[in-house]
Coordinates of C-alpha atoms and ligand atoms in Angstrom, one line a residue:
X109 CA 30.2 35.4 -52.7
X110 CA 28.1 32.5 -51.7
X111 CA 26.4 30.4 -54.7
X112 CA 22.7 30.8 -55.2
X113 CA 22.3 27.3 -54.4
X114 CA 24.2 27.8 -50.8
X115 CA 22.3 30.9 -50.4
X116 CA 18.9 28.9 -50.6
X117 CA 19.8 26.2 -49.0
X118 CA 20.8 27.8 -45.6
X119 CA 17.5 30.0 -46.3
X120 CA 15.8 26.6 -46.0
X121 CA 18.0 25.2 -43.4
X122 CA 17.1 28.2 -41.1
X123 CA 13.6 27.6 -41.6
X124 CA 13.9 23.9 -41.4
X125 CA 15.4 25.2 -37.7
X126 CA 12.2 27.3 -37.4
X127 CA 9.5 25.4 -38.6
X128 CA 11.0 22.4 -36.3
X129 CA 11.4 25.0 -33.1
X130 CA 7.6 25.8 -33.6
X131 CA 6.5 22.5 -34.0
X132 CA 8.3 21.2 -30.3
X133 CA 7.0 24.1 -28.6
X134 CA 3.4 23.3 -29.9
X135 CA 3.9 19.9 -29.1
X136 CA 4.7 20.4 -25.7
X137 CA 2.4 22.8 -25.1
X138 CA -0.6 20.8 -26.7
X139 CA 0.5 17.7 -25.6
X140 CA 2.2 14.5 -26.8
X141 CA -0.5 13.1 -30.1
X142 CA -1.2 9.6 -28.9
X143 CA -2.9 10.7 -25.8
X144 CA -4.8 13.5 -27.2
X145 CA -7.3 12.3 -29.0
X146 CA -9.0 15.3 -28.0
X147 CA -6.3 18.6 -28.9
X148 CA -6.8 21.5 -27.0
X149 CA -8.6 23.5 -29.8
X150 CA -12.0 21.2 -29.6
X151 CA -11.8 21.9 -25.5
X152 CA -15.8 22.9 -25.4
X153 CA -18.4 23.1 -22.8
X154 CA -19.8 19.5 -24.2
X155 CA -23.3 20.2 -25.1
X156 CA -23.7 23.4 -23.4
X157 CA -23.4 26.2 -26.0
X158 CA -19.7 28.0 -25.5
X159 CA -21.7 31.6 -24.5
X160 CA -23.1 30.1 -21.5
X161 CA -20.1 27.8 -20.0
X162 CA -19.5 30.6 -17.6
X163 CA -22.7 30.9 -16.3
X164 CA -23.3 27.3 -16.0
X165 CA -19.8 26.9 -14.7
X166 CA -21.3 29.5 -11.5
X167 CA -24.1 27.4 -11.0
X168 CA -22.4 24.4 -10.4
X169 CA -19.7 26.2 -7.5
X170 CA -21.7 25.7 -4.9
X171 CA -19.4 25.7 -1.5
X172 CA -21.2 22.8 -0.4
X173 CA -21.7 19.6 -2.2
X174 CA -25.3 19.0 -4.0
X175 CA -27.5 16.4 -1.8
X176 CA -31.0 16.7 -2.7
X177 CA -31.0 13.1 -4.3
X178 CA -33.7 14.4 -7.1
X179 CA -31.6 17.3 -8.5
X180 CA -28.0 14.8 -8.4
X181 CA -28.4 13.1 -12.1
X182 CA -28.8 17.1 -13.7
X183 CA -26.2 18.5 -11.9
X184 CA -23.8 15.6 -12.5
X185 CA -24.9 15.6 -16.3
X186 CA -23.9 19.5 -16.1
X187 CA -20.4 18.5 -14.4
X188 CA -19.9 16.2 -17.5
X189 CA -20.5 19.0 -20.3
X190 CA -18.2 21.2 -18.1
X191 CA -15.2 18.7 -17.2
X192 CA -15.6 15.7 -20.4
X193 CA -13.1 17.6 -23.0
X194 CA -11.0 18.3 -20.6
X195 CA -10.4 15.2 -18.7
X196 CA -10.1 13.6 -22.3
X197 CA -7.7 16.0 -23.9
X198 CA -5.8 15.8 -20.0
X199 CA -6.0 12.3 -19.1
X200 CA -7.6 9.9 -22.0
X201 CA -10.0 8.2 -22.7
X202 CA -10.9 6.6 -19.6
X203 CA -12.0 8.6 -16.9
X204 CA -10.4 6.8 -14.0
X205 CA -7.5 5.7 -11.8
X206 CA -5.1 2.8 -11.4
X207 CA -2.9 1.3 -9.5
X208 CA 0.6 1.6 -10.6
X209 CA 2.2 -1.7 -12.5
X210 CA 6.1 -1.9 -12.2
X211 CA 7.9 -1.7 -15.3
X212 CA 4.6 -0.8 -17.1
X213 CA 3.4 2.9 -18.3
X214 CA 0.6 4.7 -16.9
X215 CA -1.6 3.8 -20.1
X216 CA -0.7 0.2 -20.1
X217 CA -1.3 -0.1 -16.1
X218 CA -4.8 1.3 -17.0
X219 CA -5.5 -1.0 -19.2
X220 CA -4.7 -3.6 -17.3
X221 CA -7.0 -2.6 -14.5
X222 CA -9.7 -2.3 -16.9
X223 CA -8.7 -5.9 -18.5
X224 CA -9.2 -7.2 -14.9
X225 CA -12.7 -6.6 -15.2
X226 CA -13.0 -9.6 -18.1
X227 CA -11.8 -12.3 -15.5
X228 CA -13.9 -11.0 -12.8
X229 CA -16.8 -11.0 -14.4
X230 CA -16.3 -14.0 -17.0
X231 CA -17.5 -12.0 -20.0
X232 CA -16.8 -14.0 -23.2
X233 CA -17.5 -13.2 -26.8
X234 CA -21.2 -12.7 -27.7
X235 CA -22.0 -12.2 -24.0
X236 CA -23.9 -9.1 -23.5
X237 CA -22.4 -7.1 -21.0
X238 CA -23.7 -3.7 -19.6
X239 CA -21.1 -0.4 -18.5
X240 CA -22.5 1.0 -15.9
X241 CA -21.8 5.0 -16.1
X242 CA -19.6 4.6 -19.2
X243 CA -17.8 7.8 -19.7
X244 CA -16.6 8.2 -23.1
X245 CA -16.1 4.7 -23.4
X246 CA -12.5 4.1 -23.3
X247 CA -12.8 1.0 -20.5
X248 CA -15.3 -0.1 -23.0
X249 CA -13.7 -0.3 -26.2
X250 CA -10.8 -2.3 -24.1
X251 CA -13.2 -4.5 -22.8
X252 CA -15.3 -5.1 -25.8
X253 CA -11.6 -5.7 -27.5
X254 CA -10.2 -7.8 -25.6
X255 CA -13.1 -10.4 -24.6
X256 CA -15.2 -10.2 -27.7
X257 CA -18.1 -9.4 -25.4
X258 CA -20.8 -7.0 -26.9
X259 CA -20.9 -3.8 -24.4
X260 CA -23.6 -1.6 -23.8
X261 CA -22.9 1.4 -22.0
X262 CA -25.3 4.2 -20.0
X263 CA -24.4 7.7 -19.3
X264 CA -26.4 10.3 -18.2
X265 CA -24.3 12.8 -20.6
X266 CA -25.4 13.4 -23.6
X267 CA -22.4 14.7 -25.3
X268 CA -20.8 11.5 -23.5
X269 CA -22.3 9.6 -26.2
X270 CA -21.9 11.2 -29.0
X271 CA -18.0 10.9 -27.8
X272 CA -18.2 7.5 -27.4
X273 CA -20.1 6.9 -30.6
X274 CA -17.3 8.8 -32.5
X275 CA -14.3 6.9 -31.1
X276 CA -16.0 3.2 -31.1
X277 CA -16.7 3.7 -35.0
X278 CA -12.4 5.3 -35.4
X279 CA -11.5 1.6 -33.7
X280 CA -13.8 -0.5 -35.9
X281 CA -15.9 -1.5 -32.6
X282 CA -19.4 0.0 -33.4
X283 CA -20.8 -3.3 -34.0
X284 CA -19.6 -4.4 -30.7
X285 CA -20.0 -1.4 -28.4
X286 CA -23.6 0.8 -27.8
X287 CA -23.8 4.0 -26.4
X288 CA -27.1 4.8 -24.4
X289 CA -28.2 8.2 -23.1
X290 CA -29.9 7.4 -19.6
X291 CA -29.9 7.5 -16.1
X292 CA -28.5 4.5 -14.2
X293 CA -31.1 4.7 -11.8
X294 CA -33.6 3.9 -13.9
X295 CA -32.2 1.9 -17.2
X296 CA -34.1 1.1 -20.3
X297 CA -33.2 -2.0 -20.5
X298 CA -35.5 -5.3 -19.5
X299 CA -35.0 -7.2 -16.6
X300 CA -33.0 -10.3 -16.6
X301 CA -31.2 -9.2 -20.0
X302 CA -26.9 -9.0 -19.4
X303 CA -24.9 -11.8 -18.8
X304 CA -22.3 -9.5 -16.9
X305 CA -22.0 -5.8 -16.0
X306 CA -19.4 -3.9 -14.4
X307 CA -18.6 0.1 -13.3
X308 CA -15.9 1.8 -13.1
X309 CA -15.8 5.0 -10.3
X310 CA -19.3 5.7 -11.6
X311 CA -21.6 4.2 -9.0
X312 CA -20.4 7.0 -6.6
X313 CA -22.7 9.7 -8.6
X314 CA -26.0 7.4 -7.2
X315 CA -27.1 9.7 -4.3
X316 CA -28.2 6.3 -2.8
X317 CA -25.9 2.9 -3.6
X318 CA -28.8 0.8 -2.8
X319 CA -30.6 2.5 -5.7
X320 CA -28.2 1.7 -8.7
X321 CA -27.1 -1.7 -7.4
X322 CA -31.1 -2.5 -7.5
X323 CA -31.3 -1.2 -11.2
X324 CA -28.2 -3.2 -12.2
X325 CA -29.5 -6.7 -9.9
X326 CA -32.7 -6.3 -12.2
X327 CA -31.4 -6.1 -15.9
X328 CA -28.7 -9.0 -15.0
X329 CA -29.5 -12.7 -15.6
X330 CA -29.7 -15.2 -13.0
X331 CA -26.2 -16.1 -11.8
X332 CA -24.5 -13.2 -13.6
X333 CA -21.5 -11.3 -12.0
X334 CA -20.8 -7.5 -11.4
X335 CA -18.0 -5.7 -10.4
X336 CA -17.4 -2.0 -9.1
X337 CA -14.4 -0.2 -8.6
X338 CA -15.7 2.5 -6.8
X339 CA -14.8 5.4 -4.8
X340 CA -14.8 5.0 -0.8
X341 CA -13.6 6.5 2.9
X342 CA -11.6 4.0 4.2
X343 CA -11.0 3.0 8.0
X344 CA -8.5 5.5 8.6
X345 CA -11.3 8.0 8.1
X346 CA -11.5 10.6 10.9
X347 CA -14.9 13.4 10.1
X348 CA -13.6 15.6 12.9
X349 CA -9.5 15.7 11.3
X350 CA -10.9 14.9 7.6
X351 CA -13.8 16.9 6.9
X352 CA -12.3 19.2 4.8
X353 CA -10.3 17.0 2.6
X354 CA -13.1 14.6 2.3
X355 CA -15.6 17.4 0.8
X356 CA -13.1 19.1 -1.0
X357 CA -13.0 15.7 -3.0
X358 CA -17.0 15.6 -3.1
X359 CA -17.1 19.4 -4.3
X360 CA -14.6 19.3 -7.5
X361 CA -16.2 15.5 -8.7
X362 CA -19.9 16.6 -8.5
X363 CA -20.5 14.0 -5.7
X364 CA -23.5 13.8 -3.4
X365 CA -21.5 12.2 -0.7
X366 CA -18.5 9.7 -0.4
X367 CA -19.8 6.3 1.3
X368 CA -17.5 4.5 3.6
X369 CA -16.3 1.2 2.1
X370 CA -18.6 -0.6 4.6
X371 CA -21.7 0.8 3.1
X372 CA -20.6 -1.1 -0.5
X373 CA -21.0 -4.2 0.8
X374 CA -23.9 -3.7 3.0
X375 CA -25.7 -2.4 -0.2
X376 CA -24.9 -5.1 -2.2
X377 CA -26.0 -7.4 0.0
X378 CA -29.2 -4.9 0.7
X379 CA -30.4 -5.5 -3.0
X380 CA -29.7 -9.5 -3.0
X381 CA -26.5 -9.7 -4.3
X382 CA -24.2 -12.6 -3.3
X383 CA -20.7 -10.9 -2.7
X384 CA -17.9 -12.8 -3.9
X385 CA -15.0 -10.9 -3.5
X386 CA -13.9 -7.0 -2.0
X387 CA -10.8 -6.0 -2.3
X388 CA -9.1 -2.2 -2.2
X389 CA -6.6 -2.1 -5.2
X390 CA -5.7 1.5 -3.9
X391 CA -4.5 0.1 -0.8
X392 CA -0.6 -0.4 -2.0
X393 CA 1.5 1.0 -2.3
X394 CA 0.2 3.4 0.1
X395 CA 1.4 7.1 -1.8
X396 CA -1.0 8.5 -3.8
X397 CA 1.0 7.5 -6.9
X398 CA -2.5 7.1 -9.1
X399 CA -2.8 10.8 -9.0
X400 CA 0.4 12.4 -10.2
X401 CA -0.4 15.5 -12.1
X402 CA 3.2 17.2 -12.4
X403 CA 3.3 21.2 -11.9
X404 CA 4.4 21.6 -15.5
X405 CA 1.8 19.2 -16.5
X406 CA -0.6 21.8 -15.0
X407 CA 1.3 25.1 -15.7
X408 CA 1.5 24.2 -19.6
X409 CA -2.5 22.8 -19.8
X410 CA -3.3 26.1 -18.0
X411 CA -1.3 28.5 -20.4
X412 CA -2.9 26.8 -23.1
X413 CA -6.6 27.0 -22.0
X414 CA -6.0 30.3 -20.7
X415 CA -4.4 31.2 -24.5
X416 CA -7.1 29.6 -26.2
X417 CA -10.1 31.1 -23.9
X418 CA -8.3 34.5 -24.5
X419 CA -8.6 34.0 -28.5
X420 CA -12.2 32.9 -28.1
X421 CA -11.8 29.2 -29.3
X422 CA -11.9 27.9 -25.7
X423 CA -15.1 28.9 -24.0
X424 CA -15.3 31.7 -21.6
X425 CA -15.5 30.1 -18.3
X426 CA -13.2 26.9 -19.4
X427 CA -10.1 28.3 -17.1
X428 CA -11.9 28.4 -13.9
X429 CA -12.9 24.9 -14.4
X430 CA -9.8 23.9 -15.4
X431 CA -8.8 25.5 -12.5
X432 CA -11.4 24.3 -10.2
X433 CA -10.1 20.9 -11.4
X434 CA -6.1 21.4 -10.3
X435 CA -7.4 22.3 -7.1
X436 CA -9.6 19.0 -6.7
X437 CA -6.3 17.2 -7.8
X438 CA -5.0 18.5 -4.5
X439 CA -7.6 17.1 -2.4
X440 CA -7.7 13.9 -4.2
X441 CA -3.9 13.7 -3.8
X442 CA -4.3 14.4 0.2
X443 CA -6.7 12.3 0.5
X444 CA -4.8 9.7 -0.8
X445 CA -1.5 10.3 1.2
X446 CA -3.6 10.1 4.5
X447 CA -4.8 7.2 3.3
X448 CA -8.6 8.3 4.1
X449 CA -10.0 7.5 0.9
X450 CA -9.9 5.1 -2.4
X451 CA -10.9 5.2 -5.8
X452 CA -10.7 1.8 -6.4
X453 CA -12.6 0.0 -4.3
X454 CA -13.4 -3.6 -6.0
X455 CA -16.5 -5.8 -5.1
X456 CA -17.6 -8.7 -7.2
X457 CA -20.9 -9.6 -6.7
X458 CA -23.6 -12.6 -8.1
X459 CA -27.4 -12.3 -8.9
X460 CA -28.3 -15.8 -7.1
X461 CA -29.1 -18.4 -10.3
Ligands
LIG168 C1 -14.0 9.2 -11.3 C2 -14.0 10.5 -11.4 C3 -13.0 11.2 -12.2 C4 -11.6 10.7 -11.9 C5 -10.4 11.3 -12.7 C6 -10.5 10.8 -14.2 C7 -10.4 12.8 -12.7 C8 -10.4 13.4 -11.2 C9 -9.6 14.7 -11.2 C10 -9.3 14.9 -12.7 C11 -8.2 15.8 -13.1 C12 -7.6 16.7 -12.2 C13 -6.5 17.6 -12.6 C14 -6.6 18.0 -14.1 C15 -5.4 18.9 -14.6 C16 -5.4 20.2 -13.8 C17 -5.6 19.2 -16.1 O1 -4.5 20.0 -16.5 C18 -5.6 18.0 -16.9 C19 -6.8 17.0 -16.5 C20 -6.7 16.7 -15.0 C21 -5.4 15.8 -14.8 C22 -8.0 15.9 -14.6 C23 -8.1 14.6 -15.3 C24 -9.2 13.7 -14.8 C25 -9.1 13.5 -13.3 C26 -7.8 12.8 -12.9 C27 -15.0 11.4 -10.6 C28 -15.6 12.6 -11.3 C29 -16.1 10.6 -9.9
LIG169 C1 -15.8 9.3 -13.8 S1 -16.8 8.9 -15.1 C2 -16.2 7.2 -15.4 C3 -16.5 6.8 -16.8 C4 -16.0 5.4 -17.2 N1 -16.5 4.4 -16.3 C5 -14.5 5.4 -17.3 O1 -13.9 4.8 -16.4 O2 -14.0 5.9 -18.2 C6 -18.4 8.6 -14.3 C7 -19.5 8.3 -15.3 O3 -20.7 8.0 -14.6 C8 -21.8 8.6 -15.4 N2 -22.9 8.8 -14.5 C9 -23.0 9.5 -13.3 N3 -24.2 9.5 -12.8 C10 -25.0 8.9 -13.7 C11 -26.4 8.6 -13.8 N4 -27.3 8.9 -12.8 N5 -26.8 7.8 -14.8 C12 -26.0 7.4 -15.8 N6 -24.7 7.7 -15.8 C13 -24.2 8.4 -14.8 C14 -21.2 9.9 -15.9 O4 -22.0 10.4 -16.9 C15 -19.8 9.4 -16.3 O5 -19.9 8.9 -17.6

């Protein structure tokens, strides 16, 4: 007869075994810790109470893309509460692309990208520097990091904020980095008052270029540099072939219209800018590498929302935008294999001293 002691032990053993089963399958189903910052229990409808996701969610699936100019900043701030705890628990904390580095990870090559933007621009510590459409801040907090710039960023989300609030003060960078609520077509900040400012695939939310670029010419000093990496249609852009693909992209990113990458530096130029430098960083190599969402990556974030919703701690509503969102990762992706559009189109422009 086995000893009490080996009785217990392969009792505890077996549910060593169990406990250690349940724990891998919740990790891969949730996600690996580092890069949720966000788990998949908080996914919510940002500041839209969870009872009314699904009706918002309707609203905002129109078949075609929103383009009365007036109504774009609400129904992009309603995109944001819909799409921001996803993209964050799915992607990170920066709400953009990069080009792929060799030898470095996806995370690394997006900081780098983002890093690029302190050379561009110059910023150095106790410059003031503004983020133009911010997200939840994660370009930011590199930024701010890295250059020991203060950064101030604007988005028109509210529950953006709050986000960005909570994770600047978790990496010790509140006193560098402020969060604003507001639109970026009209900022409330004084003229001449940044010694740098940059966005990052924001700018293509302004339902007219010329309209943001003015705003951000104004609240720069004299001689002060900007950069955009922004989203474009590029050469190889065919309307009667591309169409589709091109508003399937506009659709599922609450866009009022992609811009060909020769409006961006007519619009610059427009506003009084002095354009430095314009360059595509999406242009090699030519695959859409900087959108590789696996299937399983989907299939497991989609049995976990759809769990969740099901046990009423995901909002009602949260699968179809999940949803909506695998299917704008298919246009995204095709539009990047034909080589018809860009996310990361970089211009470096100067307010004249
Ligand atoms: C600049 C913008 C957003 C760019 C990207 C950050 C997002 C564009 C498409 C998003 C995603 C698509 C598929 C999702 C996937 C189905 C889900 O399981 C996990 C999240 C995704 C990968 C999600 C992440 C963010 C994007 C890549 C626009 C709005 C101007
Ligand atoms: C794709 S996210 C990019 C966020 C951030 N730049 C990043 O890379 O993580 C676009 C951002 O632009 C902001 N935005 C869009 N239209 C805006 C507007 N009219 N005013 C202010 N912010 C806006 C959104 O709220 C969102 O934060």
């Amino acid at each position: 007869m086995d000893s009490p002691l080996a009785v217990f032990s392969s009792a505890g053993a077996g549910a060593l075994l169990v406990a250690g089963t349940l724990y891998c399958l919740f990790a891969f189903l949730l996600g690996p810790v580092e890069k949720n910052s966000n788990p998949a229990v908080n996914l919510s409808g940002g500041s839209i109470a969870a009872g009314n996701v699904r009706d918002k969610y309707e609203f905002r699936r129109p078949k075609e893309t929103v383009r009365v100019t007036d109504k774009v900043p609400d129904f992009v701030d309603t995109f944001y509460n819909l799409v921001t705890d996803i993209y964050e628990w799915g992607w990170g904390q920066s709400f953009h692309f990069s080009p792929p580095v060799p030898g470095k990870s996806d995370g690394e090559a997006s900081k780098l990208h983002e890093l690029m933007i302190v050379d561009l621009i110059g910023a150095r510590p106790g410059d003031r520097i503004l983020d133009v459409g911010c997200g939840i801040g994660g370009p930011m907090r590199t930024i701010a990091a890295h250059s020991g710039a203060n950064v101030v960023g604007i988005t028109i989300n509210d529950y953006q904020v709050n986000r960005a609030r909570t994770h600047n003060k978790k990496a010790g960078l509140d006193k560098q980095c402020d969060v604003v609520q507001g639109n970026f077509l009209a900022m409330p900040f004084p003229s001449n008052s940044f010694d740098g400012a940059y966005s990052i695939e924001a700018t293509c939310h302004a339902p007219k270029l010329e309209e943001v670029y003015a705003e951000i010419f104004r609240v720069l000093k004299p001689g002060a540099l900007y950069t955009s990496y922004d989203w474009i249609t590029t050469e190889k852009y065919r309307p009667e072939e591309d169409a589709e693909i091109i508003q399937g992209i506009e659709r599922g990113n609450a866009l009022p219209g992609l811009r060909s990458y020769s409006d961006i530096t007519a619009a610059a130029r427009e506003v009084g800018f002095e354009v430095v430098r314009v360059r595509d960083l999406a242009r090699e190599p030519t695959t859409a590498r900087w959108l590789e969402v696996g299937r399983m990556t989907y299939w497991r974030n989609h049995v976990v929302i759809t769990v969740l919703a099901a046990l009423g701690i995901a909002p009602k509503g949260t699968v179809d935008v999940h949803d909506m969102l695998r299917k704008t990762a298919d246009w995204l992706a095709r539009g990047g294999e034909k080589d018809i559009f860009s996310p990361m189109h970089m211009i470096l422009c100067r307010k004249p001293a």
